[in-house]
Every structure is written in structure tokens, then in C-alpha cells.
Amino acid sequence: ENKVLTYGELNNRANQLSYQFKKLGLKKGKVAAAVLPHRMESVIAILAILKCGGVYLPVDVYLPEDRKAGIIVNSKANLLIQYNKEVTDGFNGPRFLLNEFTFQKDTFPNPEQKMSLDDIVYMIYTSGSTGDPKGVLVSNQNLINYCQWAQKTYLKDKNDIFALYSSFAFDFTVTALFLPLLSGAQIRIYDRYSEQNVFKKIFEEGLVTIVKITPSQVALLQDIHIKRIAVHTFIVGGENFNEAVCNNLYIKYNRKIRIFNEYG
């Protein structure tokens, strides 16, 4: 929308939230379930969880209530973070509503929390397409290894802008969330449900330089009129990416883009 945060402001606000989360019992190794929409405050909350040494568990805000409740209870979450409403029956632990918190202008120091490479940074649930959803644990080493590789491979410079639109509960989204923050780049947040085709807004604005997309979403780009080509890199993942779809995407952008296939 029309909000902007510098890295200093982001860090200070994440510090503020981390102290609130600690008061509610979040500490190293404990799970914080985050049922959050695509808002700036959601990114702040995710960083705050990590600053506590907590394990970040993203839960898609648009899942059916019983599915959300099942994931949160199964994960043995210690804290539930939401934006503006009480949901999720069956969770009896502390809850934190982001929209009720007022950020202060005072400077808050970084919380002292030592972490190791083997510590868990986030837990993410499978789709459940072959049975019940299962929680997968990802370590700091896993995440940092991927991000350091991706930083060398995808970024051109710190002026790059990533589109953050896909569900936080999709592992695919890790690239657009953590990679820019570790690289001094910019995240531009889009509400993926604000309109039927979020890509129309992303590409007509002509600001984003790196987009991560699934092969089936490539079809949504075909009817979008592009005034200027700001995107230099497409990262494709989540499902099988065939050669014809790849070629069509390459031609649409006048052969001026790089396309990386992360699937498999």
C-alpha cells in the first residue's frame, strides 16, 4: 500500500514485538503459530519470533477453521499470533493480536538470544494431499544455506525488489521473505486475495525486479499488458516446469529475462 519501513524501523519494531512475545512465554525452541495476512506487521511479527529463538509456524489465514485448528494443535504451539480476530478452537495457550499493539518510537535493543546452526527456525506443514498434513522442521543451517546460494544466484544488487504475495504457509514463499532481508533488498507486499489476478497489479506497477511463480501461474501473465519490463529474474517452483511454458515466458518478456527452475 502506501507504507514504507526502513531496515532500522523494521528492526526496532521487531525488537518491540519480541519482548511482548517473550512475556507470553515464547523462548528458544518453542513454537509460535502465526495466522497472518499479507501486511507489513506480519513480516515484523515473523522476525520477532526468530529474535526470541522461537520456531515460526506459518498457517494460511484462508484455510478452513478445522484445518487451521488441526495444524496448530498438532504442532503443540506455545503461542498463537493473529492479526485481528479470535479463531482456532482447541488452542488454550496465550494469543497475541497484532492490530491491538501500538509500536513505540523509542529504541529497543536487540534481545540477547544465542542460536546455533542446528536450531529449528521454522516448521511448515505439507498440503495433506496424500493424507494428513505433516509438520516439517527446517534448521537455521538449511535456511541460511539456501539463502546464501540464492543471494549469489538471483540478486543483481541491493536495489532489487521482491514481490511477496504467496501464502506464508507455502515453503515457496521463503525466498521472497528472507532472501531480500538478508541481502539489503526490498520486499513489496501484495495481498494475494485483493483481486482475482494479483500479477496484474504486480506487473502493471513495473517496480518488482524478481518474481517467484509456479508454472500454472505463468498462464495468468499472458493477458497482462506490460508497459515496461522491470523484472529481470523469474524463479519458478512448486511443480513441474515444462519447456514450452518456459519458452513462452521467455518470449513474452522479449528474451530479456533470466528464468530459474527450482523444482525437483
Short mmCIF file of N, CA and C in Angstrom, two decimals, residues 74-250:
data_model
loop_
_atom_site.label_atom_id
_atom_site.label_comp_id
_atom_site.label_asym_id
_atom_site.label_seq_id
_atom_site.Cartn_x
_atom_site.Cartn_y
_atom_site.Cartn_z
N ASN A 74 -1.80 -29.88 16.51
CA ASN A 74 -0.83 -30.93 16.20
C ASN A 74 0.61 -30.46 16.41
N SER A 75 0.86 -29.19 16.14
CA SER A 75 2.23 -28.65 16.26
C SER A 75 2.65 -28.44 17.71
N LYS A 76 1.69 -28.52 18.63
CA LYS A 76 1.94 -28.22 20.05
C LYS A 76 2.47 -26.78 20.22
N ALA A 77 1.86 -25.87 19.47
CA ALA A 77 2.28 -24.46 19.51
C ALA A 77 2.12 -23.91 20.93
N ASN A 78 3.07 -23.05 21.29
CA ASN A 78 3.05 -22.41 22.61
C ASN A 78 2.42 -21.03 22.60
N LEU A 79 2.34 -20.42 21.40
CA LEU A 79 1.79 -19.08 21.26
C LEU A 79 1.08 -18.98 19.92
N LEU A 80 -0.07 -18.29 19.90
CA LEU A 80 -0.82 -18.07 18.67
C LEU A 80 -0.83 -16.58 18.37
N ILE A 81 -0.31 -16.20 17.19
CA ILE A 81 -0.26 -14.80 16.78
C ILE A 81 -1.22 -14.61 15.62
N GLN A 82 -2.14 -13.65 15.78
CA GLN A 82 -3.12 -13.34 14.74
C GLN A 82 -3.15 -11.84 14.50
N TYR A 83 -3.84 -11.44 13.44
CA TYR A 83 -3.89 -10.01 13.15
C TYR A 83 -5.05 -9.33 13.86
N ASN A 84 -6.26 -9.81 13.65
CA ASN A 84 -7.38 -9.02 14.18
C ASN A 84 -8.59 -9.82 14.63
N LYS A 85 -8.48 -11.13 14.76
CA LYS A 85 -9.67 -11.85 15.19
C LYS A 85 -9.31 -13.11 15.94
N GLU A 86 -10.19 -13.47 16.83
CA GLU A 86 -10.02 -14.70 17.59
C GLU A 86 -10.60 -15.86 16.80
N VAL A 87 -9.75 -16.80 16.44
CA VAL A 87 -10.21 -18.01 15.75
C VAL A 87 -9.50 -19.21 16.36
N THR A 88 -9.70 -20.33 15.77
CA THR A 88 -8.97 -21.54 16.09
C THR A 88 -9.37 -22.13 17.44
N ASP A 89 -10.49 -22.81 17.44
CA ASP A 89 -10.93 -23.54 18.64
C ASP A 89 -9.94 -24.66 18.93
N GLY A 90 -9.81 -24.96 20.18
CA GLY A 90 -8.93 -26.06 20.59
C GLY A 90 -7.57 -25.60 21.07
N PHE A 91 -7.23 -24.31 20.85
CA PHE A 91 -5.95 -23.80 21.33
C PHE A 91 -6.20 -23.06 22.64
N ASN A 92 -5.53 -23.51 23.68
CA ASN A 92 -5.77 -22.95 25.02
C ASN A 92 -4.63 -22.10 25.53
N GLY A 93 -3.61 -21.89 24.70
CA GLY A 93 -2.46 -21.11 25.13
C GLY A 93 -2.65 -19.61 24.93
N PRO A 94 -1.60 -18.83 25.19
CA PRO A 94 -1.69 -17.38 25.02
C PRO A 94 -1.81 -16.97 23.56
N ARG A 95 -2.56 -15.89 23.31
CA ARG A 95 -2.77 -15.37 21.97
C ARG A 95 -2.34 -13.91 21.93
N PHE A 96 -1.86 -13.49 20.76
CA PHE A 96 -1.44 -12.10 20.59
C PHE A 96 -2.09 -11.55 19.33
N LEU A 97 -2.82 -10.42 19.46
CA LEU A 97 -3.46 -9.79 18.31
C LEU A 97 -2.65 -8.58 17.87
N LEU A 98 -2.13 -8.65 16.65
CA LEU A 98 -1.24 -7.60 16.16
C LEU A 98 -1.92 -6.24 16.04
N ASN A 99 -3.18 -6.22 15.65
CA ASN A 99 -3.83 -4.94 15.42
C ASN A 99 -4.12 -4.17 16.71
N GLU A 100 -3.96 -4.85 17.85
CA GLU A 100 -4.18 -4.18 19.13
C GLU A 100 -2.88 -3.65 19.73
N PHE A 101 -1.77 -3.87 19.04
CA PHE A 101 -0.48 -3.43 19.56
C PHE A 101 -0.05 -2.12 18.90
N THR A 102 0.38 -1.18 19.71
CA THR A 102 0.85 0.12 19.21
C THR A 102 2.37 0.18 19.32
N PHE A 103 3.05 0.34 18.18
CA PHE A 103 4.51 0.43 18.19
C PHE A 103 4.96 1.78 18.74
N GLN A 104 6.05 1.74 19.51
CA GLN A 104 6.61 2.95 20.10
C GLN A 104 7.76 3.48 19.25
N LYS A 105 8.03 4.77 19.38
CA LYS A 105 9.15 5.37 18.65
C LYS A 105 10.48 5.20 19.39
N ASP A 106 10.41 4.83 20.66
CA ASP A 106 11.62 4.62 21.44
C ASP A 106 12.45 3.49 20.83
N THR A 107 13.75 3.53 21.06
CA THR A 107 14.65 2.50 20.55
C THR A 107 14.69 1.32 21.50
N PHE A 108 14.47 0.14 20.97
CA PHE A 108 14.51 -1.08 21.77
C PHE A 108 15.72 -1.91 21.33
N PRO A 109 16.54 -2.35 22.28
CA PRO A 109 17.74 -3.12 21.92
C PRO A 109 17.38 -4.51 21.40
N ASN A 110 18.30 -5.10 20.65
CA ASN A 110 18.11 -6.47 20.19
C ASN A 110 18.07 -7.41 21.39
N PRO A 111 17.13 -8.34 21.43
CA PRO A 111 17.11 -9.33 22.52
C PRO A 111 18.33 -10.23 22.42
N GLU A 112 18.87 -10.59 23.58
CA GLU A 112 20.05 -11.45 23.59
C GLU A 112 19.61 -12.91 23.53
N GLN A 113 19.81 -13.52 22.40
CA GLN A 113 19.42 -14.91 22.22
C GLN A 113 20.41 -15.59 21.29
N LYS A 114 21.23 -16.47 21.83
CA LYS A 114 22.21 -17.18 21.02
C LYS A 114 21.55 -18.39 20.36
N MET A 115 21.82 -18.52 19.05
CA MET A 115 21.26 -19.64 18.29
C MET A 115 22.39 -20.40 17.61
N SER A 116 22.17 -21.67 17.35
CA SER A 116 23.14 -22.49 16.63
C SER A 116 22.58 -22.87 15.28
N LEU A 117 23.44 -23.38 14.41
CA LEU A 117 23.01 -23.79 13.07
C LEU A 117 22.00 -24.93 13.12
N ASP A 118 22.07 -25.76 14.15
CA ASP A 118 21.18 -26.91 14.26
C ASP A 118 19.82 -26.56 14.84
N ASP A 119 19.67 -25.38 15.40
CA ASP A 119 18.38 -24.99 15.98
C ASP A 119 17.33 -24.85 14.89
N ILE A 120 16.09 -25.15 15.22
CA ILE A 120 14.98 -25.07 14.26
C ILE A 120 14.55 -23.62 14.10
N VAL A 121 14.40 -23.19 12.85
CA VAL A 121 13.99 -21.81 12.57
C VAL A 121 12.51 -21.74 12.21
N TYR A 122 12.01 -22.75 11.49
CA TYR A 122 10.57 -22.75 11.23
C TYR A 122 10.06 -24.17 11.01
N MET A 123 8.76 -24.32 11.22
CA MET A 123 8.05 -25.57 10.97
C MET A 123 6.99 -25.27 9.92
N ILE A 124 6.90 -26.12 8.91
CA ILE A 124 5.92 -25.87 7.85
C ILE A 124 5.18 -27.17 7.55
N TYR A 125 3.88 -27.05 7.33
CA TYR A 125 3.06 -28.24 7.12
C TYR A 125 2.85 -28.53 5.64
N THR A 126 2.87 -29.83 5.33
CA THR A 126 2.59 -30.26 3.96
C THR A 126 1.11 -30.02 3.67
N SER A 127 0.75 -30.12 2.40
CA SER A 127 -0.62 -29.81 1.99
C SER A 127 -1.63 -30.84 2.45
N GLY A 128 -1.17 -32.04 2.73
CA GLY A 128 -2.10 -33.10 3.14
C GLY A 128 -2.77 -33.79 1.97
N SER A 129 -2.26 -33.58 0.77
CA SER A 129 -2.89 -34.16 -0.43
C SER A 129 -2.79 -35.69 -0.45
N THR A 130 -1.83 -36.24 0.28
CA THR A 130 -1.68 -37.70 0.33
C THR A 130 -2.03 -38.25 1.72
N GLY A 131 -2.76 -37.48 2.50
CA GLY A 131 -3.11 -37.89 3.86
C GLY A 131 -3.19 -36.66 4.75
N ASP A 132 -2.95 -36.86 6.04
CA ASP A 132 -2.98 -35.73 6.96
C ASP A 132 -1.75 -34.84 6.75
N PRO A 133 -1.91 -33.51 6.91
CA PRO A 133 -0.74 -32.62 6.81
C PRO A 133 0.32 -33.01 7.85
N LYS A 134 1.59 -32.89 7.47
CA LYS A 134 2.68 -33.25 8.37
C LYS A 134 3.60 -32.05 8.55
N GLY A 135 4.02 -31.83 9.77
CA GLY A 135 4.92 -30.71 10.06
C GLY A 135 6.36 -31.07 9.74
N VAL A 136 7.02 -30.23 8.95
CA VAL A 136 8.42 -30.44 8.57
C VAL A 136 9.27 -29.37 9.27
N LEU A 137 10.34 -29.81 9.93
CA LEU A 137 11.21 -28.89 10.66
C LEU A 137 12.38 -28.46 9.79
N VAL A 138 12.66 -27.17 9.75
CA VAL A 138 13.76 -26.62 8.96
C VAL A 138 14.73 -25.91 9.91
N SER A 139 16.01 -26.26 9.79
CA SER A 139 17.01 -25.69 10.70
C SER A 139 17.56 -24.37 10.17
N ASN A 140 18.22 -23.64 11.05
CA ASN A 140 18.91 -22.42 10.63
C ASN A 140 19.88 -22.71 9.49
N GLN A 141 20.61 -23.82 9.60
CA GLN A 141 21.59 -24.15 8.58
C GLN A 141 20.93 -24.38 7.22
N ASN A 142 19.78 -25.07 7.22
CA ASN A 142 19.04 -25.29 5.97
C ASN A 142 18.68 -23.96 5.31
N LEU A 143 18.10 -23.07 6.10
CA LEU A 143 17.61 -21.79 5.57
C LEU A 143 18.75 -20.91 5.10
N ILE A 144 19.79 -20.79 5.91
CA ILE A 144 20.90 -19.91 5.56
C ILE A 144 21.67 -20.44 4.34
N ASN A 145 21.82 -21.76 4.27
CA ASN A 145 22.50 -22.36 3.13
C ASN A 145 21.76 -22.01 1.83
N TYR A 146 20.44 -22.17 1.85
CA TYR A 146 19.64 -21.84 0.67
C TYR A 146 19.74 -20.35 0.34
N CYS A 147 19.59 -19.50 1.34
CA CYS A 147 19.57 -18.05 1.10
C CYS A 147 20.91 -17.53 0.58
N GLN A 148 22.01 -18.08 1.10
CA GLN A 148 23.32 -17.64 0.63
C GLN A 148 23.53 -18.05 -0.83
N TRP A 149 23.07 -19.25 -1.17
CA TRP A 149 23.16 -19.67 -2.57
C TRP A 149 22.28 -18.78 -3.46
N ALA A 150 21.05 -18.55 -3.02
CA ALA A 150 20.10 -17.76 -3.81
C ALA A 150 20.56 -16.32 -3.96
N GLN A 151 21.19 -15.79 -2.94
CA GLN A 151 21.69 -14.41 -3.00
C GLN A 151 22.72 -14.26 -4.12
N LYS A 152 23.62 -15.23 -4.22
CA LYS A 152 24.64 -15.19 -5.28
C LYS A 152 24.03 -15.43 -6.66
N THR A 153 22.98 -16.22 -6.71
CA THR A 153 22.41 -16.66 -7.98
C THR A 153 21.39 -15.69 -8.55
N TYR A 154 20.54 -15.12 -7.71
CA TYR A 154 19.39 -14.36 -8.20
C TYR A 154 19.58 -12.84 -8.16
N LEU A 155 20.21 -12.33 -7.12
CA LEU A 155 20.26 -10.87 -6.97
C LEU A 155 21.28 -10.23 -7.90
N LYS A 156 20.92 -9.06 -8.40
CA LYS A 156 21.89 -8.26 -9.16
C LYS A 156 22.52 -7.22 -8.25
N ASP A 157 21.72 -6.57 -7.41
CA ASP A 157 22.25 -5.63 -6.41
C ASP A 157 21.17 -5.38 -5.37
N LYS A 158 21.49 -4.54 -4.37
CA LYS A 158 20.54 -4.33 -3.27
C LYS A 158 19.36 -3.45 -3.67
N ASN A 159 19.32 -3.00 -4.89
CA ASN A 159 18.15 -2.26 -5.39
C ASN A 159 17.05 -3.19 -5.87
N ASP A 160 17.30 -4.49 -5.82
CA ASP A 160 16.29 -5.45 -6.25
C ASP A 160 15.05 -5.39 -5.36
N ILE A 161 13.89 -5.63 -5.96
CA ILE A 161 12.61 -5.60 -5.25
C ILE A 161 11.91 -6.94 -5.48
N PHE A 162 11.55 -7.61 -4.39
CA PHE A 162 10.86 -8.90 -4.45
C PHE A 162 9.37 -8.71 -4.22
N ALA A 163 8.55 -9.44 -4.96
CA ALA A 163 7.11 -9.44 -4.73
C ALA A 163 6.76 -10.51 -3.70
N LEU A 164 6.16 -10.08 -2.59
CA LEU A 164 5.70 -11.02 -1.57
C LEU A 164 4.19 -11.11 -1.68
N TYR A 165 3.68 -12.19 -2.26
CA TYR A 165 2.25 -12.32 -2.49
C TYR A 165 1.71 -13.70 -2.12
N SER A 166 2.57 -14.72 -2.17
CA SER A 166 2.12 -16.10 -1.95
C SER A 166 1.98 -16.39 -0.46
N SER A 167 1.24 -17.44 -0.15
CA SER A 167 0.93 -17.78 1.25
C SER A 167 2.19 -17.96 2.08
N PHE A 168 2.19 -17.42 3.29
CA PHE A 168 3.30 -17.64 4.22
C PHE A 168 3.46 -19.12 4.53
N ALA A 169 2.38 -19.88 4.39
CA ALA A 169 2.40 -21.30 4.73
C ALA A 169 2.89 -22.19 3.58
N PHE A 170 3.35 -21.57 2.51
CA PHE A 170 3.90 -22.27 1.34
C PHE A 170 5.42 -22.08 1.39
N ASP A 171 6.18 -23.19 1.46
CA ASP A 171 7.63 -23.11 1.60
C ASP A 171 8.26 -22.26 0.49
N PHE A 172 7.63 -22.24 -0.64
CA PHE A 172 7.95 -21.43 -1.81
C PHE A 172 8.18 -19.95 -1.44
N THR A 173 7.45 -19.47 -0.41
CA THR A 173 7.46 -18.05 -0.03
C THR A 173 8.72 -17.64 0.72
N VAL A 174 9.46 -18.61 1.23
CA VAL A 174 10.69 -18.32 1.98
C VAL A 174 11.63 -17.42 1.17
N THR A 175 11.69 -17.64 -0.14
CA THR A 175 12.59 -16.86 -1.00
C THR A 175 12.26 -15.38 -0.94
N ALA A 176 10.99 -15.03 -1.10
CA ALA A 176 10.58 -13.62 -1.16
C ALA A 176 10.55 -12.97 0.22
N LEU A 177 10.58 -13.78 1.29
CA LEU A 177 10.54 -13.24 2.64
C LEU A 177 11.93 -13.02 3.22
N PHE A 178 12.75 -14.06 3.23
CA PHE A 178 14.04 -13.97 3.90
C PHE A 178 15.18 -13.49 3.00
N LEU A 179 15.16 -13.87 1.73
CA LEU A 179 16.27 -13.50 0.84
C LEU A 179 16.47 -11.99 0.73
N PRO A 180 15.42 -11.20 0.47
CA PRO A 180 15.65 -9.75 0.40
C PRO A 180 16.15 -9.15 1.72
N LEU A 181 15.63 -9.64 2.84
CA LEU A 181 16.04 -9.08 4.14
C LEU A 181 17.49 -9.41 4.47
N LEU A 182 17.97 -10.56 4.00
CA LEU A 182 19.37 -10.93 4.24
C LEU A 182 20.32 -10.25 3.25
N SER A 183 19.76 -9.57 2.25
CA SER A 183 20.56 -9.02 1.16
C SER A 183 20.51 -7.49 1.07
N GLY A 184 19.75 -6.86 1.95
CA GLY A 184 19.61 -5.41 1.87
C GLY A 184 18.69 -4.96 0.76
N ALA A 185 17.91 -5.90 0.22
CA ALA A 185 16.99 -5.57 -0.86
C ALA A 185 15.63 -5.17 -0.27
N GLN A 186 14.62 -5.05 -1.13
CA GLN A 186 13.31 -4.55 -0.70
C GLN A 186 12.23 -5.61 -0.92
N ILE A 187 11.31 -5.69 0.04
CA ILE A 187 10.11 -6.51 -0.11
C ILE A 187 8.95 -5.58 -0.45
N ARG A 188 8.19 -5.91 -1.47
CA ARG A 188 6.96 -5.18 -1.78
C ARG A 188 5.81 -6.16 -1.58
N ILE A 189 4.92 -5.82 -0.64
CA ILE A 189 3.89 -6.76 -0.21
C ILE A 189 2.60 -6.55 -0.99
N TYR A 190 2.05 -7.65 -1.49
CA TYR A 190 0.78 -7.62 -2.21
C TYR A 190 -0.19 -8.57 -1.53
N ASP A 191 -1.41 -8.12 -1.36
CA ASP A 191 -2.45 -9.00 -0.83
C ASP A 191 -2.90 -9.91 -1.97
N ARG A 192 -2.57 -11.18 -1.88
CA ARG A 192 -2.84 -12.10 -2.99
C ARG A 192 -4.32 -12.32 -3.21
N TYR A 193 -5.16 -11.88 -2.25
CA TYR A 193 -6.60 -12.07 -2.41
C TYR A 193 -7.33 -10.76 -2.69
N SER A 194 -6.60 -9.69 -2.89
CA SER A 194 -7.24 -8.39 -3.09
C SER A 194 -7.91 -8.29 -4.46
N GLU A 195 -7.42 -9.08 -5.39
CA GLU A 195 -8.05 -9.13 -6.71
C GLU A 195 -7.82 -10.52 -7.30
N GLN A 196 -8.55 -10.83 -8.34
CA GLN A 196 -8.50 -12.19 -8.88
C GLN A 196 -7.12 -12.54 -9.41
N ASN A 197 -6.45 -11.59 -10.02
CA ASN A 197 -5.12 -11.84 -10.57
C ASN A 197 -4.14 -10.83 -9.99
N VAL A 198 -3.47 -11.23 -8.92
CA VAL A 198 -2.55 -10.32 -8.24
C VAL A 198 -1.39 -9.92 -9.16
N PHE A 199 -1.08 -10.76 -10.15
CA PHE A 199 0.03 -10.46 -11.05
C PHE A 199 -0.24 -9.24 -11.92
N LYS A 200 -1.51 -8.97 -12.18
CA LYS A 200 -1.86 -7.78 -12.95
C LYS A 200 -1.35 -6.53 -12.24
N LYS A 201 -1.57 -6.48 -10.94
CA LYS A 201 -1.08 -5.33 -10.16
C LYS A 201 0.44 -5.30 -10.10
N ILE A 202 1.04 -6.46 -9.86
CA ILE A 202 2.50 -6.54 -9.74
C ILE A 202 3.18 -6.05 -11.01
N PHE A 203 2.72 -6.51 -12.17
CA PHE A 203 3.42 -6.20 -13.41
C PHE A 203 3.02 -4.85 -14.00
N GLU A 204 1.82 -4.41 -13.75
CA GLU A 204 1.44 -3.09 -14.26
C GLU A 204 2.12 -1.97 -13.48
N GLU A 205 2.45 -2.22 -12.21
CA GLU A 205 3.19 -1.22 -11.43
C GLU A 205 4.60 -1.04 -11.98
N GLY A 206 5.19 -2.13 -12.45
CA GLY A 206 6.51 -2.06 -13.04
C GLY A 206 7.62 -1.71 -12.06
N LEU A 207 7.52 -2.20 -10.81
CA LEU A 207 8.52 -1.91 -9.79
C LEU A 207 9.34 -3.14 -9.41
N VAL A 208 8.67 -4.28 -9.31
CA VAL A 208 9.31 -5.51 -8.85
C VAL A 208 10.34 -6.00 -9.88
N THR A 209 11.50 -6.46 -9.39
CA THR A 209 12.56 -6.94 -10.28
C THR A 209 12.74 -8.46 -10.25
N ILE A 210 12.28 -9.10 -9.15
CA ILE A 210 12.41 -10.55 -9.03
C ILE A 210 11.07 -11.12 -8.59
N VAL A 211 10.58 -12.12 -9.34
CA VAL A 211 9.28 -12.73 -9.04
C VAL A 211 9.46 -14.24 -8.94
N LYS A 212 8.89 -14.82 -7.90
CA LYS A 212 8.84 -16.27 -7.80
C LYS A 212 7.42 -16.71 -8.12
N ILE A 213 7.28 -17.73 -8.95
CA ILE A 213 5.98 -18.07 -9.51
C ILE A 213 5.91 -19.57 -9.76
N THR A 214 4.71 -20.12 -9.77
CA THR A 214 4.55 -21.54 -10.12
C THR A 214 4.27 -21.64 -11.63
N PRO A 215 4.58 -22.77 -12.26
CA PRO A 215 4.30 -22.92 -13.70
C PRO A 215 2.84 -22.67 -14.07
N SER A 216 1.90 -23.11 -13.23
CA SER A 216 0.49 -22.90 -13.54
C SER A 216 0.11 -21.42 -13.47
N GLN A 217 0.83 -20.64 -12.68
CA GLN A 217 0.56 -19.20 -12.59
C GLN A 217 1.09 -18.44 -13.80
N VAL A 218 2.02 -19.03 -14.53
CA VAL A 218 2.58 -18.37 -15.71
C VAL A 218 1.46 -18.04 -16.70
N ALA A 219 0.45 -18.88 -16.78
CA ALA A 219 -0.67 -18.64 -17.70
C ALA A 219 -1.40 -17.34 -17.37
N LEU A 220 -1.37 -16.92 -16.11
CA LEU A 220 -2.05 -15.69 -15.70
C LEU A 220 -1.36 -14.44 -16.23
N LEU A 221 -0.13 -14.60 -16.73
CA LEU A 221 0.62 -13.45 -17.23
C LEU A 221 0.33 -13.14 -18.69
N GLN A 222 -0.28 -14.09 -19.39
CA GLN A 222 -0.41 -13.97 -20.85
C GLN A 222 -1.22 -12.76 -21.29
N ASP A 223 -2.26 -12.40 -20.56
CA ASP A 223 -3.13 -11.30 -20.98
C ASP A 223 -2.79 -9.97 -20.30
N ILE A 224 -1.69 -9.94 -19.58
CA ILE A 224 -1.31 -8.70 -18.90
C ILE A 224 -0.48 -7.82 -19.82
N HIS A 225 -0.93 -6.59 -20.00
CA HIS A 225 -0.16 -5.65 -20.82
C HIS A 225 0.96 -5.05 -19.97
N ILE A 226 2.17 -5.20 -20.43
CA ILE A 226 3.33 -4.74 -19.68
C ILE A 226 3.89 -3.47 -20.31
N LYS A 227 3.84 -2.37 -19.54
CA LYS A 227 4.29 -1.08 -20.07
C LYS A 227 5.81 -1.03 -20.15
N ARG A 228 6.45 -1.53 -19.10
CA ARG A 228 7.91 -1.59 -19.12
C ARG A 228 8.35 -2.83 -18.36
N ILE A 229 9.46 -3.37 -18.76
CA ILE A 229 9.94 -4.61 -18.15
C ILE A 229 10.90 -4.28 -17.02
N ALA A 230 10.41 -4.37 -15.80
CA ALA A 230 11.27 -4.15 -14.64
C ALA A 230 11.87 -5.48 -14.16
N VAL A 231 11.12 -6.57 -14.35
CA VAL A 231 11.57 -7.89 -13.87
C VAL A 231 12.76 -8.36 -14.68
N HIS A 232 13.81 -8.78 -13.99
CA HIS A 232 14.96 -9.37 -14.69
C HIS A 232 15.10 -10.86 -14.38
N THR A 233 14.39 -11.35 -13.33
CA THR A 233 14.55 -12.74 -12.94
C THR A 233 13.21 -13.35 -12.52
N PHE A 234 12.89 -14.50 -13.10
CA PHE A 234 11.77 -15.31 -12.67
C PHE A 234 12.33 -16.57 -11.99
N ILE A 235 11.85 -16.86 -10.80
CA ILE A 235 12.19 -18.11 -10.11
C ILE A 235 10.93 -18.96 -10.14
N VAL A 236 11.02 -20.14 -10.74
CA VAL A 236 9.84 -20.99 -10.92
C VAL A 236 9.97 -22.23 -10.06
N GLY A 237 8.92 -22.53 -9.29
CA GLY A 237 8.99 -23.70 -8.42
C GLY A 237 7.60 -24.17 -8.05
N GLY A 238 7.56 -25.21 -7.23
CA GLY A 238 6.29 -25.72 -6.72
C GLY A 238 5.70 -26.87 -7.50
N GLU A 239 6.05 -26.98 -8.79
CA GLU A 239 5.52 -28.06 -9.62
C GLU A 239 6.37 -28.18 -10.88
N ASN A 240 6.12 -29.21 -11.66
CA ASN A 240 6.92 -29.46 -12.86
C ASN A 240 6.80 -28.31 -13.87
N PHE A 241 7.94 -27.90 -14.41
CA PHE A 241 8.02 -26.74 -15.31
C PHE A 241 8.47 -27.25 -16.67
N ASN A 242 7.54 -27.28 -17.66
CA ASN A 242 7.93 -27.85 -18.94
C ASN A 242 8.53 -26.80 -19.88
N GLU A 243 9.17 -27.28 -20.90
CA GLU A 243 9.95 -26.43 -21.80
C GLU A 243 9.08 -25.42 -22.55
N ALA A 244 7.88 -25.84 -22.98
CA ALA A 244 7.01 -24.95 -23.75
C ALA A 244 6.58 -23.74 -22.92
N VAL A 245 6.22 -23.98 -21.67
CA VAL A 245 5.81 -22.89 -20.77
C VAL A 245 6.98 -21.94 -20.54
N CYS A 246 8.15 -22.52 -20.37
CA CYS A 246 9.37 -21.72 -20.17
C CYS A 246 9.64 -20.84 -21.38
N ASN A 247 9.56 -21.40 -22.56
CA ASN A 247 9.82 -20.64 -23.79
C ASN A 247 8.80 -19.51 -23.98
N ASN A 248 7.54 -19.79 -23.69
CA ASN A 248 6.51 -18.76 -23.82
C ASN A 248 6.76 -17.58 -22.89
N LEU A 249 7.19 -17.89 -21.67
CA LEU A 249 7.51 -16.83 -20.71
C LEU A 249 8.70 -16.01 -21.19
N TYR A 250 9.71 -16.70 -21.70
CA TYR A 250 10.93 -16.03 -22.18
C TYR A 250 10.62 -15.09 -23.35
#
